[in-house]
Coordinates of C-alpha atoms in Angstrom, one line a residue:
Chain A
M11 CA 56.1 -50.6 -93.1
K12 CA 52.8 -48.4 -92.8
V13 CA 52.7 -45.2 -91.0
T14 CA 49.0 -43.6 -90.1
I15 CA 49.6 -40.6 -90.0
Y16 CA 46.9 -39.7 -87.2
E17 CA 46.0 -36.2 -88.4
V18 CA 45.0 -33.2 -85.8
G19 CA 44.8 -30.0 -88.5
P20 CA 41.3 -28.7 -87.5
R21 CA 41.2 -29.3 -83.5
D22 CA 44.7 -29.0 -82.4
G23 CA 45.8 -26.7 -85.3
L24 CA 42.9 -24.5 -85.7
Q25 CA 42.6 -24.2 -82.3
N26 CA 46.0 -22.3 -81.6
E27 CA 44.9 -20.0 -84.3
A28 CA 43.9 -16.5 -83.5
A29 CA 41.5 -16.5 -86.7
I30 CA 38.1 -17.5 -86.3
L31 CA 37.2 -19.8 -89.3
P32 CA 33.6 -20.2 -90.9
V33 CA 32.1 -24.3 -90.5
E34 CA 31.7 -23.8 -94.3
V35 CA 36.0 -23.4 -94.2
K36 CA 36.6 -25.7 -91.8
A37 CA 34.2 -28.8 -93.6
E38 CA 35.6 -28.3 -96.9
F39 CA 38.9 -28.9 -94.8
V40 CA 38.4 -31.9 -93.1
R41 CA 37.0 -32.9 -96.4
R42 CA 40.5 -32.1 -98.5
L43 CA 42.4 -33.8 -95.7
A44 CA 39.9 -36.8 -96.5
E45 CA 41.0 -36.2 -100.3
A46 CA 44.8 -36.4 -99.6
G47 CA 44.5 -39.8 -98.5
L48 CA 44.6 -39.3 -94.7
T49 CA 42.2 -41.6 -91.9
V50 CA 42.8 -40.6 -88.3
I51 CA 41.7 -37.0 -88.9
E52 CA 40.6 -35.3 -85.1
A53 CA 37.9 -32.8 -86.2
T54 CA 36.8 -31.2 -83.4
S55 CA 36.6 -30.5 -79.9
F56 CA 33.9 -30.5 -76.9
V57 CA 36.2 -28.5 -74.9
H58 CA 33.6 -25.1 -73.4
P59 CA 34.0 -22.4 -75.8
K60 CA 34.5 -20.0 -73.5
W61 CA 37.7 -21.4 -73.2
V62 CA 38.1 -22.1 -77.3
P63 CA 36.0 -20.6 -78.9
Q64 CA 37.7 -21.4 -81.9
L65 CA 35.3 -24.8 -81.7
A66 CA 31.8 -23.3 -80.2
D67 CA 30.9 -25.3 -84.4
A68 CA 32.4 -28.4 -82.9
A69 CA 28.2 -30.0 -82.9
E70 CA 27.5 -27.8 -86.3
L71 CA 30.8 -29.6 -88.1
L72 CA 30.2 -32.7 -87.7
A73 CA 26.2 -32.6 -88.5
G74 CA 28.1 -31.1 -92.0
L75 CA 30.5 -34.1 -92.6
S76 CA 29.6 -36.5 -94.9
P77 CA 33.0 -38.9 -93.9
A78 CA 35.1 -40.5 -95.5
P79 CA 34.9 -44.7 -96.2
G80 CA 37.8 -45.9 -94.2
V81 CA 38.0 -42.2 -92.2
R82 CA 37.8 -42.1 -88.2
Y83 CA 36.8 -39.0 -86.9
P84 CA 38.4 -38.8 -83.9
V85 CA 36.9 -35.9 -81.8
L86 CA 38.6 -34.8 -77.9
V87 CA 36.5 -34.6 -75.2
P88 CA 37.4 -33.1 -72.0
N89 CA 35.3 -34.0 -69.2
E90 CA 31.8 -36.1 -69.1
R91 CA 30.1 -32.7 -70.3
G92 CA 32.5 -33.0 -73.3
L93 CA 31.4 -36.9 -73.6
D94 CA 27.7 -35.5 -73.6
R95 CA 28.0 -33.5 -76.3
A96 CA 29.3 -36.0 -78.4
L97 CA 27.4 -38.6 -77.5
E98 CA 24.0 -36.6 -78.2
C99 CA 25.8 -35.8 -82.6
A100 CA 26.0 -36.7 -85.5
L101 CA 28.6 -37.4 -88.1
G102 CA 27.2 -38.6 -91.1
T103 CA 24.3 -40.2 -91.3
G104 CA 25.4 -42.3 -87.7
G105 CA 27.5 -40.7 -84.4
V106 CA 30.8 -40.5 -83.4
T107 CA 33.6 -43.5 -83.3
D108 CA 35.7 -42.1 -81.6
I109 CA 37.5 -39.7 -79.0
A110 CA 40.8 -38.3 -77.5
I111 CA 40.8 -37.0 -74.2
F112 CA 43.8 -34.7 -72.7
G113 CA 46.0 -35.4 -69.8
S114 CA 48.9 -34.5 -68.3
A115 CA 52.2 -35.6 -67.2
T116 CA 52.9 -32.7 -64.7
E117 CA 51.1 -31.5 -61.6
S118 CA 52.1 -27.5 -63.1
F119 CA 50.7 -28.1 -66.5
A120 CA 47.5 -30.4 -65.2
R121 CA 46.7 -27.2 -63.1
R122 CA 46.9 -24.3 -65.1
N123 CA 45.4 -26.6 -68.7
L124 CA 42.7 -28.7 -66.1
N125 CA 42.4 -27.0 -62.8
R126 CA 43.5 -30.8 -61.1
T127 CA 46.5 -32.4 -59.7
V128 CA 48.3 -35.5 -61.8
E129 CA 46.3 -38.3 -59.7
S130 CA 42.7 -36.3 -59.4
Q131 CA 42.7 -36.2 -63.8
F132 CA 42.5 -40.0 -63.3
D133 CA 39.1 -39.4 -61.2
M134 CA 37.8 -37.2 -64.3
F135 CA 38.4 -39.4 -67.4
A136 CA 37.7 -42.6 -65.5
P137 CA 33.9 -42.2 -66.2
V138 CA 34.3 -40.5 -69.4
V139 CA 36.1 -43.2 -70.4
E140 CA 33.5 -46.6 -68.7
R141 CA 31.3 -44.5 -71.0
A142 CA 32.6 -44.2 -74.2
L143 CA 33.5 -47.6 -74.6
A144 CA 30.5 -48.7 -73.3
N145 CA 28.8 -46.9 -76.5
G146 CA 31.3 -48.6 -78.7
L147 CA 34.0 -45.6 -79.0
R148 CA 37.8 -46.2 -79.1
V149 CA 40.0 -44.1 -76.9
R150 CA 42.8 -42.4 -76.9
A151 CA 44.3 -40.0 -74.4
Y152 CA 47.5 -37.9 -75.4
V153 CA 49.6 -37.0 -72.5
S154 CA 50.7 -33.7 -72.8
M155 CA 54.2 -32.3 -71.3
C156 CA 56.0 -35.5 -71.6
F157 CA 59.4 -34.4 -71.5
A158 CA 59.7 -30.7 -70.1
D159 CA 56.9 -28.1 -68.8
P160 CA 57.6 -24.3 -68.7
W161 CA 57.2 -25.0 -65.2
E162 CA 58.9 -27.8 -63.4
G163 CA 61.6 -28.2 -66.0
P164 CA 62.6 -32.0 -67.1
V165 CA 59.9 -34.0 -67.0
A166 CA 61.3 -38.2 -65.2
P167 CA 60.1 -40.8 -68.2
E168 CA 58.9 -43.0 -65.4
R169 CA 56.6 -40.1 -64.0
V170 CA 55.3 -40.6 -68.1
V171 CA 55.1 -44.0 -68.6
E172 CA 53.1 -44.2 -64.7
V173 CA 50.7 -41.8 -66.3
G174 CA 50.1 -43.7 -69.5
R175 CA 49.8 -46.9 -67.4
R176 CA 47.1 -45.7 -65.7
L177 CA 44.9 -44.2 -68.4
L178 CA 45.5 -47.5 -70.8
G179 CA 44.2 -48.8 -67.1
L180 CA 41.2 -47.1 -67.4
G181 CA 41.1 -48.7 -70.8
C182 CA 41.8 -46.2 -73.9
A183 CA 42.9 -47.6 -76.8
E184 CA 46.1 -45.3 -77.8
L185 CA 48.4 -42.8 -76.1
S186 CA 50.1 -40.4 -77.8
L187 CA 53.1 -39.5 -75.9
G188 CA 53.4 -35.3 -76.6
D189 CA 56.0 -32.8 -76.8
T190 CA 53.6 -29.8 -75.8
I191 CA 56.6 -27.2 -76.0
G192 CA 58.9 -29.0 -78.7
V193 CA 62.3 -29.6 -76.5
G194 CA 62.9 -33.0 -76.7
T195 CA 65.7 -34.9 -78.8
P196 CA 66.0 -37.7 -80.1
G197 CA 67.9 -38.5 -77.0
H198 CA 64.9 -37.4 -75.1
V199 CA 62.3 -39.6 -77.3
E200 CA 65.0 -43.4 -76.7
A201 CA 64.5 -42.9 -73.1
L202 CA 61.2 -42.6 -72.7
L203 CA 60.5 -45.4 -74.9
D204 CA 62.7 -47.4 -73.2
A205 CA 60.5 -46.2 -70.2
F206 CA 57.4 -47.5 -71.5
E207 CA 58.8 -50.8 -72.7
A208 CA 60.1 -51.7 -68.8
G209 CA 57.1 -50.4 -67.6
G210 CA 55.2 -53.0 -70.2
V211 CA 54.1 -50.5 -72.5
G212 CA 53.9 -52.1 -75.4
L213 CA 55.2 -50.4 -78.4
D214 CA 52.3 -50.7 -80.4
R215 CA 49.9 -48.6 -77.9
L216 CA 51.8 -46.2 -78.5
A217 CA 51.9 -42.9 -80.7
V218 CA 53.8 -40.4 -80.9
H219 CA 53.0 -36.2 -81.4
F220 CA 55.7 -33.9 -81.5
H221 CA 56.5 -29.8 -81.2
D222 CA 59.3 -28.8 -83.9
T223 CA 59.5 -25.1 -82.0
Y224 CA 63.5 -26.2 -82.0
G225 CA 62.9 -27.7 -85.3
Q226 CA 63.3 -30.8 -83.5
A227 CA 60.1 -32.3 -84.6
L228 CA 61.0 -34.9 -88.0
A229 CA 64.3 -35.9 -86.2
N230 CA 62.3 -37.6 -83.1
T231 CA 59.8 -38.7 -85.1
L232 CA 62.4 -40.8 -87.3
T233 CA 63.9 -42.3 -83.9
A234 CA 60.3 -43.1 -82.8
L235 CA 59.5 -44.4 -85.9
R236 CA 62.7 -46.7 -85.7
R237 CA 62.2 -48.0 -82.9
G238 CA 58.7 -49.4 -84.3
I239 CA 56.3 -46.3 -83.5
T240 CA 53.5 -46.9 -86.4
V241 CA 51.3 -43.4 -85.4
V242 CA 52.6 -40.7 -85.7
D243 CA 51.0 -37.2 -85.5
A244 CA 51.6 -34.4 -87.2
S245 CA 49.1 -31.1 -88.4
T246 CA 48.5 -30.2 -92.3
G247 CA 50.8 -26.8 -92.7
G248 CA 52.0 -27.2 -89.6
I249 CA 49.2 -25.2 -88.3
G250 CA 48.5 -24.8 -84.6
G251 CA 51.1 -24.9 -81.8
C252 CA 51.0 -25.1 -77.9
P253 CA 49.6 -21.2 -76.1
Y254 CA 52.2 -21.6 -73.5
A255 CA 54.9 -22.4 -75.9
K256 CA 57.5 -19.9 -76.4
S257 CA 57.0 -19.1 -80.3
A258 CA 54.3 -19.6 -83.0
T259 CA 55.8 -22.6 -84.7
G260 CA 54.1 -25.4 -83.8
N261 CA 53.0 -29.0 -84.6
L262 CA 54.6 -31.3 -87.3
A263 CA 53.7 -29.9 -90.4
T264 CA 52.3 -33.5 -92.2
E265 CA 53.6 -32.7 -95.2
D266 CA 57.2 -32.2 -93.8
L267 CA 56.2 -35.9 -92.4
V268 CA 55.2 -37.4 -95.6
W269 CA 57.9 -35.9 -97.3
M270 CA 60.2 -38.0 -95.2
L271 CA 58.2 -41.6 -95.1
D272 CA 57.9 -40.9 -98.5
G273 CA 61.5 -40.6 -99.1
L274 CA 62.1 -43.6 -96.6
G275 CA 59.1 -46.2 -98.7
I276 CA 57.1 -45.8 -96.2
E277 CA 53.7 -46.3 -97.0
T278 CA 51.4 -43.8 -95.6
G279 CA 49.1 -43.9 -98.6
V280 CA 49.0 -40.0 -98.6
D281 CA 49.1 -37.3 -101.2
V282 CA 52.5 -34.7 -100.6
R283 CA 51.3 -31.8 -102.8
S284 CA 47.3 -32.1 -102.4
L285 CA 47.9 -31.3 -99.1
A286 CA 50.3 -28.6 -99.7
A287 CA 47.6 -27.8 -101.9
T288 CA 45.3 -27.7 -98.7
S289 CA 47.7 -25.6 -96.9
L290 CA 48.3 -23.2 -99.3
W291 CA 44.4 -22.6 -99.6
L292 CA 43.9 -22.8 -96.0
A293 CA 47.3 -19.8 -94.7
D294 CA 44.8 -17.1 -97.1
L295 CA 42.0 -17.8 -94.7
L296 CA 44.1 -17.7 -91.6
G297 CA 45.5 -15.2 -92.5
R298 CA 49.2 -15.9 -92.4
P299 CA 51.8 -18.2 -94.5
S300 CA 52.3 -21.8 -93.1
P301 CA 55.0 -22.4 -91.6
S302 CA 55.8 -26.0 -93.5
R303 CA 59.5 -26.2 -95.0
V304 CA 57.1 -28.4 -97.9
V305 CA 54.3 -25.8 -98.3
Q306 CA 57.0 -22.8 -98.5
A307 CA 59.3 -25.2 -101.3
L308 CA 56.0 -26.4 -103.5
A309 CA 54.4 -23.5 -103.4
K310 CA 55.9 -22.2 -106.6
E311 CA 54.7 -25.1 -108.1
I312 CA 51.6 -25.7 -107.3
Chain B
M29 CA 81.0 -38.5 -78.8
K30 CA 82.3 -35.3 -79.7
V31 CA 81.9 -33.6 -83.0
T32 CA 83.0 -30.5 -84.8
I33 CA 81.0 -28.8 -86.9
Y34 CA 81.6 -26.8 -90.0
E35 CA 80.1 -23.1 -90.1
V36 CA 79.7 -22.5 -93.5
G37 CA 77.7 -18.9 -92.4
P38 CA 79.8 -16.2 -93.8
R39 CA 80.8 -17.8 -97.3
D40 CA 78.0 -19.9 -98.3
G41 CA 75.5 -18.1 -95.7
L42 CA 76.8 -15.0 -97.0
Q43 CA 76.7 -15.5 -100.4
N44 CA 73.6 -16.2 -101.2
E45 CA 71.6 -13.3 -99.0
A46 CA 70.2 -10.4 -101.9
A47 CA 72.4 -7.8 -99.0
I48 CA 75.8 -7.0 -99.4
L49 CA 77.4 -6.5 -95.9
P50 CA 80.1 -4.2 -95.4
V51 CA 82.7 -5.6 -94.3
E52 CA 83.2 -4.5 -90.2
V53 CA 80.3 -6.5 -90.2
K54 CA 81.4 -10.2 -91.4
A55 CA 84.4 -9.6 -89.6
E56 CA 82.8 -8.6 -86.8
F57 CA 80.1 -12.0 -87.4
V58 CA 82.9 -14.3 -87.9
R59 CA 84.7 -13.0 -84.2
R60 CA 81.4 -13.9 -83.0
L61 CA 81.0 -17.1 -83.9
A62 CA 84.3 -18.1 -82.9
E63 CA 83.5 -16.4 -79.3
A64 CA 80.6 -18.3 -79.5
G65 CA 82.5 -22.1 -80.0
L66 CA 83.3 -22.5 -82.9
T67 CA 86.5 -23.7 -84.5
V68 CA 85.8 -24.5 -88.2
I69 CA 84.1 -21.7 -89.6
E70 CA 84.4 -21.5 -93.6
A71 CA 85.3 -17.0 -93.9
T72 CA 84.6 -16.8 -97.3
S73 CA 85.2 -17.2 -100.6
F74 CA 87.9 -16.5 -104.2
V75 CA 85.3 -16.3 -106.6
H76 CA 85.9 -13.5 -109.0
P77 CA 83.9 -11.1 -107.6
K78 CA 81.8 -10.7 -111.2
W79 CA 79.6 -14.4 -109.9
V80 CA 79.6 -13.2 -105.7
P81 CA 79.8 -9.5 -105.5
Q82 CA 78.9 -10.3 -101.6
L83 CA 82.1 -11.7 -101.1
A84 CA 84.5 -9.1 -103.2
D85 CA 86.2 -8.5 -99.9
A86 CA 87.6 -11.8 -99.3
A87 CA 91.0 -10.4 -98.7
E88 CA 90.4 -7.5 -97.1
L89 CA 87.8 -9.8 -94.6
L90 CA 90.7 -11.8 -94.3
A91 CA 93.2 -9.7 -93.2
G92 CA 91.6 -7.6 -90.5
L93 CA 90.5 -11.2 -89.8
S94 CA 92.2 -11.9 -85.5
P95 CA 92.2 -15.1 -85.7
A96 CA 91.2 -16.8 -82.5
P97 CA 93.3 -19.8 -80.9
G98 CA 91.9 -22.5 -81.9
V99 CA 89.8 -21.9 -84.6
R100 CA 90.3 -22.8 -88.2
Y101 CA 89.0 -20.2 -91.0
P102 CA 89.0 -21.9 -94.3
V103 CA 88.1 -20.0 -97.2
L104 CA 86.4 -21.7 -100.7
V105 CA 88.7 -21.3 -103.6
P106 CA 86.6 -22.2 -107.5
N107 CA 90.8 -22.4 -109.8
E108 CA 93.9 -21.5 -109.9
R109 CA 93.3 -17.7 -109.4
G110 CA 91.4 -18.0 -106.3
L111 CA 93.9 -20.0 -104.5
D112 CA 96.6 -17.2 -106.2
R113 CA 94.4 -14.7 -104.1
A114 CA 94.1 -16.8 -101.2
L115 CA 97.5 -17.6 -100.7
E116 CA 98.0 -13.4 -101.0
C117 CA 95.9 -12.9 -98.8
A118 CA 96.9 -13.0 -95.0
L119 CA 95.1 -14.1 -92.1
G120 CA 95.6 -11.8 -89.1
T121 CA 100.1 -11.9 -89.2
G122 CA 100.2 -15.4 -90.8
G123 CA 98.6 -16.7 -94.0
V124 CA 95.4 -18.7 -95.5
T125 CA 95.5 -22.6 -93.9
D126 CA 92.7 -24.5 -95.2
I127 CA 90.8 -24.6 -98.2
A128 CA 88.4 -25.2 -100.4
I129 CA 87.0 -27.0 -103.6
F130 CA 83.4 -27.0 -104.7
G131 CA 82.7 -30.0 -107.2
S132 CA 79.9 -31.6 -108.7
A133 CA 78.4 -35.0 -108.9
T134 CA 75.8 -34.1 -111.5
E135 CA 77.0 -32.7 -115.2
S136 CA 74.1 -30.5 -115.3
F137 CA 75.6 -28.2 -112.8
A138 CA 79.0 -29.0 -113.5
R139 CA 78.0 -27.3 -116.2
R140 CA 75.9 -24.3 -115.4
N141 CA 78.2 -23.8 -112.0
L142 CA 81.2 -24.7 -113.2
N143 CA 81.2 -24.6 -116.7
R144 CA 82.3 -27.9 -117.1
T145 CA 81.7 -31.5 -117.5
V146 CA 81.5 -33.5 -114.5
E147 CA 85.3 -35.6 -115.7
S148 CA 87.5 -31.9 -116.7
Q149 CA 86.5 -30.1 -113.4
F150 CA 89.6 -32.8 -111.6
D151 CA 92.2 -31.0 -114.4
M152 CA 90.7 -27.5 -113.0
F153 CA 91.1 -29.3 -109.4
A154 CA 94.2 -31.0 -109.6
P155 CA 96.9 -28.2 -110.2
V156 CA 94.8 -26.5 -107.6
V157 CA 94.9 -29.1 -104.9
E158 CA 98.9 -29.9 -105.6
R159 CA 99.2 -25.7 -105.1
A160 CA 97.9 -26.4 -102.2
L161 CA 99.2 -28.7 -100.8
A162 CA 103.1 -28.1 -101.9
N163 CA 101.8 -24.6 -100.2
G164 CA 100.9 -26.4 -96.4
L165 CA 97.4 -25.9 -97.3
R166 CA 94.5 -28.9 -95.8
V167 CA 92.3 -29.1 -99.2
R168 CA 88.6 -30.0 -98.4
A169 CA 86.5 -31.3 -101.6
Y170 CA 81.6 -30.3 -101.2
V171 CA 80.7 -32.9 -103.7
S172 CA 77.5 -31.2 -104.5
M173 CA 73.8 -32.8 -105.4
C174 CA 74.9 -35.9 -104.2
F175 CA 71.1 -37.2 -103.7
A176 CA 69.8 -34.9 -106.6
D177 CA 69.9 -32.4 -109.2
P178 CA 67.0 -29.7 -110.4
W179 CA 67.6 -31.2 -114.0
E180 CA 68.0 -34.4 -113.9
G181 CA 66.5 -36.0 -111.2
P182 CA 67.9 -38.6 -108.8
V183 CA 71.4 -39.0 -108.3
A184 CA 73.0 -43.3 -108.7
P185 CA 74.8 -43.4 -105.2
E186 CA 77.9 -45.1 -107.4
R187 CA 78.3 -41.8 -109.4
V188 CA 78.8 -39.7 -106.1
V189 CA 81.7 -42.1 -104.8
E190 CA 83.3 -41.8 -107.9
V191 CA 83.0 -37.4 -107.7
G192 CA 84.7 -38.3 -104.6
R193 CA 87.1 -40.6 -105.4
R194 CA 88.5 -38.9 -107.7
L195 CA 88.7 -35.3 -105.1
L196 CA 90.0 -37.4 -102.5
G197 CA 92.3 -38.8 -104.8
L198 CA 93.8 -35.7 -105.5
G199 CA 95.3 -35.4 -102.5
C200 CA 91.7 -33.8 -100.2
A201 CA 91.4 -33.8 -96.6
E202 CA 87.7 -34.3 -96.4
L203 CA 84.3 -34.6 -99.1
S204 CA 81.5 -32.6 -97.9
L205 CA 78.2 -34.8 -99.4
G206 CA 76.0 -32.5 -100.4
D207 CA 71.9 -32.1 -100.5
T208 CA 72.6 -29.0 -102.3
I209 CA 68.6 -28.9 -103.3
G210 CA 67.6 -30.5 -100.0
V211 CA 65.5 -33.1 -101.9
G212 CA 67.4 -36.8 -99.6
T213 CA 65.9 -38.0 -96.5
P214 CA 67.2 -40.4 -94.3
G215 CA 67.2 -43.6 -96.5
H216 CA 69.0 -41.7 -99.1
V217 CA 71.6 -40.8 -95.7
E218 CA 72.1 -44.4 -95.6
A219 CA 72.0 -45.8 -99.1
L220 CA 75.4 -43.1 -99.6
L221 CA 77.2 -43.8 -96.7
D222 CA 76.5 -47.8 -97.8
A223 CA 78.6 -46.3 -100.9
F224 CA 81.1 -44.6 -100.3
E225 CA 82.2 -48.3 -97.0
A226 CA 81.7 -50.4 -100.3
G227 CA 84.0 -48.3 -102.1
G228 CA 86.2 -48.2 -99.2
V229 CA 86.3 -44.6 -98.4
G230 CA 86.5 -44.2 -94.8
L231 CA 83.0 -42.4 -93.2
D232 CA 86.2 -41.0 -91.0
R233 CA 86.7 -39.1 -94.4
L234 CA 83.6 -37.4 -94.9
A235 CA 80.9 -35.1 -94.0
V236 CA 77.6 -33.9 -94.3
H237 CA 76.4 -30.8 -95.4
F238 CA 72.7 -30.2 -95.8
H239 CA 69.9 -28.2 -96.1
D240 CA 65.9 -27.4 -95.1
T241 CA 64.4 -26.7 -98.0
Y242 CA 62.1 -29.6 -97.4
G243 CA 61.9 -29.5 -94.0
Q244 CA 64.6 -32.9 -93.5
A245 CA 68.0 -31.1 -92.6
L246 CA 68.1 -32.6 -89.4
A247 CA 66.5 -36.5 -89.0
N248 CA 69.3 -36.3 -92.0
T249 CA 72.3 -35.3 -90.2
L250 CA 70.9 -37.9 -87.5
T251 CA 70.9 -40.5 -89.6
A252 CA 74.2 -39.6 -90.9
L253 CA 75.5 -38.9 -86.3
R254 CA 74.1 -42.4 -86.4
R255 CA 76.5 -43.9 -88.9
G256 CA 79.8 -42.4 -87.0
I257 CA 79.4 -39.0 -89.5
T258 CA 81.6 -36.5 -86.3
V259 CA 82.2 -33.6 -89.0
V260 CA 78.7 -31.6 -89.8
D261 CA 78.3 -28.2 -92.0
A262 CA 75.6 -25.3 -90.5
S263 CA 75.0 -22.2 -91.3
T264 CA 74.1 -19.7 -88.6
G265 CA 70.7 -18.4 -88.3
G266 CA 70.0 -20.6 -91.5
I267 CA 71.5 -18.0 -93.7
G268 CA 71.4 -19.1 -97.2
G269 CA 69.9 -21.3 -99.4
C270 CA 71.5 -22.5 -102.6
P271 CA 69.5 -20.6 -106.0
Y272 CA 68.4 -23.3 -107.6
A273 CA 66.3 -24.5 -105.2
K274 CA 63.0 -23.5 -105.3
S275 CA 62.5 -21.3 -101.9
A276 CA 64.2 -18.8 -100.1
T277 CA 64.9 -22.3 -96.9
G278 CA 68.8 -23.3 -97.0
N279 CA 70.9 -24.6 -95.2
L280 CA 70.7 -26.3 -91.8
A281 CA 70.3 -23.5 -89.1
T282 CA 73.9 -24.1 -86.4
E283 CA 71.3 -23.5 -83.6
D284 CA 68.9 -26.2 -84.5
L285 CA 71.3 -28.9 -84.9
V286 CA 73.4 -27.1 -81.0
W287 CA 69.7 -27.7 -79.5
M288 CA 70.1 -31.5 -81.1
L289 CA 73.4 -32.7 -79.6
D290 CA 73.1 -30.6 -76.5
G291 CA 70.0 -32.9 -76.1
L292 CA 72.4 -35.7 -77.1
G293 CA 75.0 -35.3 -74.6
I294 CA 77.4 -34.8 -77.8
E295 CA 80.3 -32.2 -77.4
T296 CA 80.5 -28.8 -79.2
G297 CA 81.5 -26.6 -77.6
V298 CA 79.7 -25.0 -79.0
D299 CA 76.7 -22.1 -77.0
V300 CA 73.0 -22.1 -78.6
R301 CA 72.5 -19.2 -76.5
S302 CA 75.5 -17.1 -77.5
L303 CA 74.7 -18.0 -81.6
A304 CA 70.8 -16.9 -81.7
A305 CA 72.1 -14.2 -80.4
T306 CA 74.2 -13.1 -83.1
S307 CA 71.4 -14.6 -85.6
L308 CA 69.0 -12.1 -84.2
W309 CA 71.7 -8.9 -84.7
L310 CA 72.5 -10.3 -88.2
A311 CA 68.8 -11.1 -89.5
D312 CA 68.1 -7.1 -88.7
L313 CA 71.4 -5.9 -90.5
L314 CA 70.1 -8.2 -93.7
G315 CA 66.8 -7.1 -93.4
R316 CA 65.2 -10.6 -93.5
P317 CA 64.0 -12.9 -90.0
S318 CA 66.0 -16.2 -89.1
P319 CA 64.5 -18.7 -90.3
S320 CA 66.2 -21.5 -87.8
R321 CA 63.3 -22.4 -85.4
V322 CA 65.2 -22.3 -82.3
V323 CA 66.4 -18.7 -82.8
Q324 CA 62.9 -17.6 -83.7
A325 CA 62.1 -19.3 -79.8
L326 CA 64.7 -17.9 -78.3
A327 CA 64.0 -14.5 -79.4
K328 CA 61.9 -14.0 -77.4
E329 CA 64.3 -14.7 -73.9
I330 CA 67.3 -13.4 -75.4

């Protein structure tokens, strides 16, 4: 079995950290991640800098990257204006090849994060996906708040499936199912994957994206893997986190995931010690220790 | 399905914390744990105070406890001298009813922790278990270093099974399989449980004891639960940890476990918010924040 780790540290991680890093540091971060063996690295976001000042240097970062062979560098685009900026960009000597859009399973989060309803988000995404496909790009769609949201509580799996099917219907290649506030447990994961299968969506179209806010991310990931999911989102060092979650703990740490996959004999091509060394380097620059258990444990031997 | 949480905070937790708490605080800690719904609370240890000064007040603590109905309060005894001290003790108006002994699966840890070989540890434990049973006590046996130890590396499952069978043969009612340094992953758990079944040991005789040093404790626990294990060790607030492990992170936090079990609809009778409130109270007294993700996440709403 082989698992693809979809690394979100440079985007989902850094956009939720208080510190704003210089573009050269971000480029070095992305370079180190590829060197450690990661093959999909979400590099940045073309969200308006007013909302995410941490990633205001998206175009400059991409222009300065030297893409490693076999590595994809998706970028988040929120809307058509973001797509325009992404399409204008150089990525090394070529252009952007992969984008991600960010949808919501709940009305409350759609309103707060997108200033849209669940229904009208598809109107916003449709031309983005259409033009991206016309330009030869691969499109991933995040579905956020797949288990619960802070305002509405638990979310029915069928609602998530409906949102996911609409996004796939627009032409997205993959859905990333996000437990944005980290409250889900393995039974919820089973129920959601059951609902997708019942809804006719193959598990090969799905990725999982767990937050460790309540310590459940790795147990949830294991549950998804046992069901056949082979794409898992993680953030090196566990940096970032949802600004709406109740604590600073955020994304599943890539190191904690790789430790488990290594133990299970599941191939990732990623060197956990190299990643942990990068997290220790980055923690100094971010001004806070990595919340990753593996990084903390390996700190004394690196 | 029902799971029994075997709470080790007052013993395994406090013995590995730098701070030494007053006996009244420990009694309050134990009282709060029972109030939160825990039904098995390992209260203290009769290890020589020279080795574990944190628990030198074992007899005084037990004499001051008012056992809650339906709650068991096991105590650790390392040897016959420890058993003598435990048998002399009052626990409320009665006496001690449950003890635990602490064995090793590896030669290196047996030498360092017990000053014995793996073989000769049984000579030490035999009269302890025999006399405990003669006095009507229930005996649990910990098997430490079940997956690897810091000196010998990986441990063959068959070796652990052999040690476990010998301890059961002495008359122990239950084995607690410990990943003392926290390096194991779900595949190792499967392999160890397979080996016990192949060795003719029923899974109803087994408990699991995971450390979160590398973030794997909950995924490992889930794996054991899926196999039918129904007794899980955990430490409220995640306090403690093995002094030989490479970082300060230690036992699986009871709160993180209860969060998962609640989500799975598995009955424990334990109130997670009550436990987290106790961990926040205790963290102030120990002078360090709880490493439990759930405690950190709930801190803002308690």
